[in-house]
mmCIF file of C-alpha atoms and ligand atoms in Angstrom:
data_model
loop_
_atom_site.group_PDB
_atom_site.id
_atom_site.type_symbol
_atom_site.label_atom_id
_atom_site.label_comp_id
_atom_site.label_asym_id
_atom_site.label_seq_id
_atom_site.Cartn_x
_atom_site.Cartn_y
_atom_site.Cartn_z
ATOM 1 C CA MET A 1 75.317 91.463 105.263
ATOM 2 C CA GLU A 2 74.129 88.216 104.758
ATOM 3 C CA LEU A 3 76.235 85.350 105.980
ATOM 4 C CA PRO A 4 76.202 82.268 106.485
ATOM 5 C CA HIS A 5 75.711 81.192 110.835
ATOM 6 C CA ASN A 6 77.838 78.134 111.107
ATOM 7 C CA LEU A 7 81.235 79.499 109.738
ATOM 8 C CA GLY A 8 82.413 78.464 113.026
ATOM 9 C CA ARG A 9 85.858 80.373 114.692
ATOM 10 C CA ARG A 10 88.237 79.750 112.003
ATOM 11 C CA VAL A 11 87.575 81.440 108.763
ATOM 12 C CA GLY A 12 89.141 81.262 105.407
ATOM 13 C CA ILE A 13 88.582 84.198 103.107
ATOM 14 C CA LEU A 14 89.678 83.958 99.666
ATOM 15 C CA GLY A 15 89.110 86.569 97.137
ATOM 16 C CA GLY A 16 89.474 86.370 93.117
ATOM 17 C CA THR A 17 88.046 87.222 89.922
ATOM 18 C CA PHE A 18 86.249 84.112 89.579
ATOM 19 C CA ASP A 19 85.444 84.675 86.096
ATOM 20 C CA PRO A 20 85.020 81.341 86.009
ATOM 21 C CA VAL A 21 85.709 79.537 89.570
ATOM 22 C CA HIS A 22 87.431 76.443 88.603
ATOM 23 C CA ASN A 23 88.900 73.435 90.098
ATOM 24 C CA GLY A 24 92.363 75.141 91.080
ATOM 25 C CA HIS A 25 90.625 77.255 93.024
ATOM 26 C CA LEU A 26 88.682 74.621 95.138
ATOM 27 C CA ALA A 27 91.908 72.615 95.397
ATOM 28 C CA VAL A 28 93.747 75.831 96.915
ATOM 29 C CA ALA A 29 90.319 76.279 99.441
ATOM 30 C CA GLU A 30 91.082 72.321 100.221
ATOM 31 C CA ALA A 31 94.853 72.603 101.203
ATOM 32 C CA VAL A 32 94.540 75.662 103.361
ATOM 33 C CA ARG A 33 91.575 74.317 104.872
ATOM 34 C CA LYS A 34 93.204 70.958 105.745
ATOM 35 C CA ALA A 35 96.687 73.117 106.696
ATOM 36 C CA LEU A 36 95.436 75.193 108.859
ATOM 37 C CA ASP A 37 92.386 72.708 110.556
ATOM 38 C CA LEU A 38 89.759 76.433 109.427
ATOM 39 C CA SER A 39 86.047 75.964 109.784
ATOM 40 C CA SER A 40 84.790 77.305 106.440
ATOM 41 C CA ILE A 41 86.030 78.697 104.130
ATOM 42 C CA LEU A 42 83.858 82.413 102.237
ATOM 43 C CA PHE A 43 84.558 82.751 98.416
ATOM 44 C CA VAL A 44 84.518 85.790 97.843
ATOM 45 C CA PRO A 45 84.059 87.236 94.185
ATOM 46 C CA ALA A 46 84.974 91.007 93.460
ATOM 47 C CA PHE A 47 82.422 93.027 92.258
ATOM 48 C CA LEU A 48 85.054 95.640 91.399
ATOM 49 C CA PRO A 49 88.711 93.782 90.886
ATOM 50 C CA PRO A 50 90.780 97.087 91.467
ATOM 51 C CA HIS A 51 93.928 95.337 89.546
ATOM 52 C CA LYS A 52 92.132 96.152 86.204
ATOM 53 C CA PRO A 53 91.367 93.195 84.345
ATOM 54 C CA THR A 54 92.790 93.720 80.661
ATOM 55 C CA TYR A 55 89.395 92.143 79.690
ATOM 56 C CA THR A 56 86.053 92.718 79.699
ATOM 57 C CA ILE A 57 84.022 90.959 82.762
ATOM 58 C CA SER A 58 81.564 88.825 83.674
ATOM 59 C CA ALA A 59 78.512 89.959 85.132
ATOM 60 C CA PHE A 60 78.570 89.711 89.360
ATOM 61 C CA ALA A 61 75.545 87.358 88.667
ATOM 62 C CA HIS A 62 77.229 85.386 86.281
ATOM 63 C CA ARG A 63 79.997 84.420 88.356
ATOM 64 C CA ALA A 64 78.732 84.222 91.968
ATOM 65 C CA ALA A 65 75.886 81.908 90.330
ATOM 66 C CA MET A 66 79.265 79.666 89.106
ATOM 67 C CA LEU A 67 80.592 79.813 92.564
ATOM 68 C CA GLU A 68 77.509 78.656 94.250
ATOM 69 C CA LEU A 69 77.047 75.507 91.835
ATOM 70 C CA ALA A 70 81.081 74.981 92.410
ATOM 71 C CA LEU A 71 80.611 75.433 96.026
ATOM 72 C CA ALA A 72 77.017 73.429 96.735
ATOM 73 C CA GLY A 73 78.142 70.285 98.508
ATOM 74 C CA GLU A 74 81.039 71.476 99.561
ATOM 75 C CA ALA A 75 80.083 71.488 103.407
ATOM 76 C CA GLY A 76 81.792 74.532 105.062
ATOM 77 C CA PHE A 77 82.342 76.305 101.771
ATOM 78 C CA PHE A 78 80.343 79.364 100.999
ATOM 79 C CA VAL A 79 80.280 82.826 98.343
ATOM 80 C CA SER A 80 79.629 85.971 100.170
ATOM 81 C CA ARG A 81 78.092 88.570 97.978
ATOM 82 C CA LEU A 82 79.362 91.373 100.018
ATOM 83 C CA GLU A 83 81.630 93.334 97.442
ATOM 84 C CA ALA A 84 78.561 93.828 95.449
ATOM 85 C CA GLN A 85 77.454 96.144 98.195
ATOM 86 C CA ARG A 86 80.246 99.242 98.259
ATOM 87 C CA VAL A 87 80.690 101.394 95.175
ATOM 88 C CA GLY A 88 83.574 101.525 93.802
ATOM 89 C CA PRO A 89 86.684 99.755 93.466
ATOM 90 C CA SER A 90 86.762 95.780 95.801
ATOM 91 C CA PHE A 91 89.586 96.615 98.034
ATOM 92 C CA SER A 92 90.668 93.792 100.648
ATOM 93 C CA ILE A 93 90.882 96.190 103.378
ATOM 94 C CA ASP A 94 87.487 96.874 102.892
ATOM 95 C CA THR A 95 86.489 93.351 103.037
ATOM 96 C CA LEU A 96 87.688 92.592 105.822
ATOM 97 C CA LYS A 97 86.364 95.589 107.300
ATOM 98 C CA ALA A 98 83.181 94.723 106.712
ATOM 99 C CA LEU A 99 84.552 91.748 108.033
ATOM 100 C CA ARG A 100 85.575 91.890 111.565
ATOM 101 C CA LEU A 101 82.877 94.689 112.146
ATOM 102 C CA TRP A 102 80.414 92.032 111.473
ATOM 103 C CA LEU A 103 81.524 88.764 112.980
ATOM 104 C CA GLY A 104 83.273 90.229 115.681
ATOM 105 C CA SER A 105 86.406 89.599 117.103
ATOM 106 C CA GLY A 106 86.243 86.058 118.877
ATOM 107 C CA ILE A 107 86.586 84.437 115.333
ATOM 108 C CA GLU A 108 89.863 84.253 113.515
ATOM 109 C CA LEU A 109 89.907 85.071 109.664
ATOM 110 C CA PHE A 110 92.896 83.980 107.850
ATOM 111 C CA PHE A 111 93.287 85.883 104.370
ATOM 112 C CA ILE A 112 94.389 83.505 101.530
ATOM 113 C CA THR A 113 96.313 84.842 98.564
ATOM 114 C CA GLY A 114 98.385 82.905 96.420
ATOM 115 C CA MET A 115 102.383 83.738 95.755
ATOM 116 C CA ASP A 116 102.157 85.719 92.718
ATOM 117 C CA ALA A 117 99.558 88.053 94.388
ATOM 118 C CA PHE A 118 101.735 88.076 97.532
ATOM 119 C CA VAL A 119 104.832 89.450 95.921
ATOM 120 C CA GLU A 120 102.927 92.609 94.988
ATOM 121 C CA ILE A 121 101.004 93.172 98.450
ATOM 122 C CA HIS A 122 102.758 96.221 98.536
ATOM 123 C CA THR A 123 100.758 98.243 95.073
ATOM 124 C CA TRP A 124 97.510 96.801 97.975
ATOM 125 C CA LYS A 125 95.770 99.671 99.603
ATOM 126 C CA ALA A 126 96.488 100.039 103.348
ATOM 127 C CA HIS A 127 98.699 95.996 102.943
ATOM 128 C CA ARG A 128 100.246 96.591 106.480
ATOM 129 C CA GLU A 129 97.221 97.326 107.973
ATOM 130 C CA LEU A 130 95.362 94.476 106.331
ATOM 131 C CA LEU A 131 97.493 92.574 109.133
ATOM 132 C CA ASP A 132 95.568 94.241 111.847
ATOM 133 C CA TYR A 133 92.093 92.133 110.301
ATOM 134 C CA ALA A 134 93.565 88.808 109.903
ATOM 135 C CA SER A 135 96.419 86.496 109.608
ATOM 136 C CA PHE A 136 97.488 85.987 105.440
ATOM 137 C CA VAL A 137 98.127 82.401 104.440
ATOM 138 C CA VAL A 138 100.521 82.166 101.454
ATOM 139 C CA ILE A 139 99.863 80.065 98.919
ATOM 140 C CA GLY A 140 103.205 78.632 97.106
ATOM 141 C CA ARG A 141 105.192 75.628 95.512
ATOM 142 C CA PRO A 142 106.049 73.290 97.525
ATOM 143 C CA ASP A 143 110.130 73.950 96.890
ATOM 144 C CA HIS A 144 110.573 77.269 96.988
ATOM 145 C CA CYS A 145 107.289 78.562 99.295
ATOM 146 C CA GLN A 146 108.960 79.566 102.664
ATOM 147 C CA GLN A 147 111.870 81.031 100.942
ATOM 148 C CA SER A 148 109.966 83.624 98.610
ATOM 149 C CA CYS A 149 107.294 84.128 101.351
ATOM 150 C CA GLY A 150 110.091 84.649 103.461
ATOM 151 C CA GLN A 151 111.723 87.622 101.066
ATOM 152 C CA THR A 152 108.804 89.531 100.609
ATOM 153 C CA VAL A 153 107.843 89.289 104.441
ATOM 154 C CA ALA A 154 111.061 90.680 105.113
ATOM 155 C CA THR A 155 110.975 93.632 102.838
ATOM 156 C CA HIS A 156 107.523 94.748 103.755
ATOM 157 C CA PHE A 157 106.598 93.261 106.634
ATOM 158 C CA PRO A 158 109.089 94.598 109.111
ATOM 159 C CA GLY A 159 109.266 93.371 112.271
ATOM 160 C CA TYR A 160 108.023 89.905 111.549
ATOM 161 C CA THR A 161 110.132 87.243 112.374
ATOM 162 C CA PHE A 162 109.663 83.472 111.510
ATOM 163 C CA ALA A 163 108.548 81.376 114.781
ATOM 164 C CA GLU A 164 109.581 77.659 114.087
ATOM 165 C CA ASN A 165 106.964 76.116 116.194
ATOM 166 C CA GLN A 166 103.836 77.864 114.764
ATOM 167 C CA GLY A 167 105.064 77.462 111.218
ATOM 168 C CA CYS A 168 104.605 81.339 110.794
ATOM 169 C CA TRP A 169 105.554 84.572 110.691
ATOM 170 C CA GLN A 170 104.289 86.569 113.622
ATOM 171 C CA GLY A 171 104.725 91.026 114.211
ATOM 172 C CA GLU A 172 103.610 92.714 117.603
ATOM 173 C CA PRO A 173 100.519 90.802 119.472
ATOM 174 C CA GLY A 174 96.964 91.106 118.586
ATOM 175 C CA ARG A 175 98.159 91.338 115.049
ATOM 176 C CA GLY A 176 97.849 88.624 112.434
ATOM 177 C CA ALA A 177 100.476 85.806 111.651
ATOM 178 C CA ILE A 178 101.936 85.183 107.921
ATOM 179 C CA TYR A 179 101.645 81.375 107.299
ATOM 180 C CA PRO A 180 102.385 79.577 104.400
ATOM 181 C CA VAL A 181 101.461 76.503 102.623
ATOM 182 C CA ALA A 182 102.714 74.297 99.863
ATOM 183 C CA MET A 183 100.688 73.301 97.671
ATOM 184 C CA ALA A 184 101.763 71.231 94.132
ATOM 185 C CA PRO A 185 100.688 73.747 91.722
ATOM 186 C CA VAL A 186 97.608 72.796 89.839
ATOM 187 C CA LYS A 187 97.906 74.267 85.884
ATOM 188 C CA VAL A 188 95.035 76.120 85.877
ATOM 189 C CA SER A 189 93.719 79.856 85.644
ATOM 190 C CA SER A 190 90.087 81.229 84.572
ATOM 191 C CA THR A 191 92.561 83.115 81.130
ATOM 192 C CA GLU A 192 93.103 79.920 80.028
ATOM 193 C CA ILE A 193 89.353 78.065 80.346
ATOM 194 C CA ARG A 194 88.103 81.819 78.818
ATOM 195 C CA GLU A 195 90.425 81.236 76.156
ATOM 196 C CA ALA A 196 89.610 77.333 75.789
ATOM 197 C CA ILE A 197 85.923 78.425 75.019
ATOM 198 C CA ARG A 198 86.604 80.728 73.003
ATOM 199 C CA GLN A 199 87.951 77.789 70.812
ATOM 200 C CA GLY A 200 85.863 75.608 71.301
ATOM 201 C CA ARG A 201 87.286 73.228 73.440
ATOM 202 C CA SER A 202 86.149 71.544 76.415
ATOM 203 C CA VAL A 203 87.137 72.302 79.784
ATOM 204 C CA ARG A 204 85.245 69.639 81.952
ATOM 205 C CA ALA A 205 88.232 68.376 82.996
ATOM 206 C CA LEU A 206 88.741 72.264 84.586
ATOM 207 C CA VAL A 207 85.907 73.775 86.662
ATOM 208 C CA PRO A 208 83.469 71.277 88.564
ATOM 209 C CA ALA A 209 80.364 69.794 85.851
ATOM 210 C CA SER A 210 77.705 72.498 87.033
ATOM 211 C CA VAL A 211 80.052 75.335 86.358
ATOM 212 C CA ALA A 212 80.634 73.858 82.982
ATOM 213 C CA ASP A 213 76.939 73.179 82.591
ATOM 214 C CA TYR A 214 76.339 76.777 83.470
ATOM 215 C CA ILE A 215 78.525 78.640 81.026
ATOM 216 C CA GLY A 216 77.116 76.545 78.224
ATOM 217 C CA SER A 217 73.349 77.341 79.040
ATOM 218 C CA GLN A 218 74.026 81.069 79.035
ATOM 219 C CA GLY A 219 77.033 81.368 76.528
ATOM 220 C CA LEU A 220 79.464 82.612 78.595
ATOM 221 C CA TYR A 221 83.159 83.002 77.254
ATOM 222 C CA ARG A 222 82.343 82.367 73.516
HETATM 223 P P1 ATP B 1 92.707 84.769 85.837
HETATM 224 O O1 ATP B 1 93.209 83.281 84.659
HETATM 225 O O2 ATP B 1 91.409 85.703 84.880
HETATM 226 O O3 ATP B 1 93.294 85.678 85.953
HETATM 227 P P2 ATP B 1 92.648 83.513 87.961
HETATM 228 O O4 ATP B 1 92.116 82.078 87.315
HETATM 229 O O5 ATP B 1 94.026 83.435 88.376
HETATM 230 O O6 ATP B 1 91.952 83.755 87.089
HETATM 231 P P3 ATP B 1 91.430 84.590 90.180
HETATM 232 O O7 ATP B 1 90.125 84.161 90.616
HETATM 233 O O8 ATP B 1 91.841 85.534 90.246
HETATM 234 O O9 ATP B 1 91.997 83.283 89.051
HETATM 235 O O10 ATP B 1 92.525 83.937 91.394
HETATM 236 C C1 ATP B 1 91.702 84.040 92.309
HETATM 237 C C2 ATP B 1 92.696 83.428 93.774
HETATM 238 O O11 ATP B 1 92.998 81.975 93.566
HETATM 239 C C3 ATP B 1 93.636 84.490 93.596
HETATM 240 O O12 ATP B 1 94.700 84.032 94.874
HETATM 241 C C4 ATP B 1 94.966 82.910 92.872
HETATM 242 O O13 ATP B 1 96.447 83.738 93.291
HETATM 243 C C5 ATP B 1 94.303 82.142 92.927
HETATM 244 N N1 ATP B 1 94.647 81.095 92.050
HETATM 245 C C6 ATP B 1 93.739 80.585 91.256
HETATM 246 N N2 ATP B 1 94.048 79.751 90.075
HETATM 247 C C7 ATP B 1 94.812 79.287 91.200
HETATM 248 C C8 ATP B 1 95.796 78.358 90.836
HETATM 249 N N3 ATP B 1 95.639 77.663 89.582
HETATM 250 N N4 ATP B 1 96.368 77.064 92.477
HETATM 251 C C9 ATP B 1 96.580 78.267 93.061
HETATM 252 N N5 ATP B 1 96.136 78.858 93.134
HETATM 253 C C10 ATP B 1 95.329 79.648 92.288
#
């Protein structure tokens, strides 16, 4: 598996469909890196998202290429194509296991997810086991991030309690923590971008210029 050598010791993982990557994804990565002092962030496009999308997703090669363009020049942000090497749906637990095996136990992994996804975490394959391999970082709106996160933790992660001095929920020693990170909402989604292009509207305010150029030159989302 190809991974950059300079990931450092505190590595964030941002999974998604990235069809296409947009400024909201970049804002999330930046906010988490700052809040938790991460050394790098790996953007991991899903080869086959397990929660079946309601539309035909673009080829993995296009989605990964747009990520490469968006992250060029962003020090510490990298694309990983590891989910393209597996057969079947891209389950996060398999990705975390592979990364842990590859990177060894000396590196801290932080699996980043939006609040929308986190409240549905019980529907994910082996959701409790995820914390054997990484900590969770849950991004939510500043007004109710910790409260919403706390409700999901209480329901689906028995044994986790909030450690005020660490600003996170902790479980048994050796298991990952759950960090709430508050971030002002960035009003953009890939759905909105695909829809805008279909309607002939510009998306230059929503994605990096290189991504907008790629979408145009490849004729995506028309
Ligand atoms: P779609 O509209 O196709 O469902 P999306 O814009 O939600 O896509 P994904 O690739 O599915 O993008 O998202 C990857 C991750 O980024 C998810 O954890 C999602 O919650 C988060 N995310 C996406 N957009 C935003 C945003 N504007 N603000 C905060 N988090 C976001």
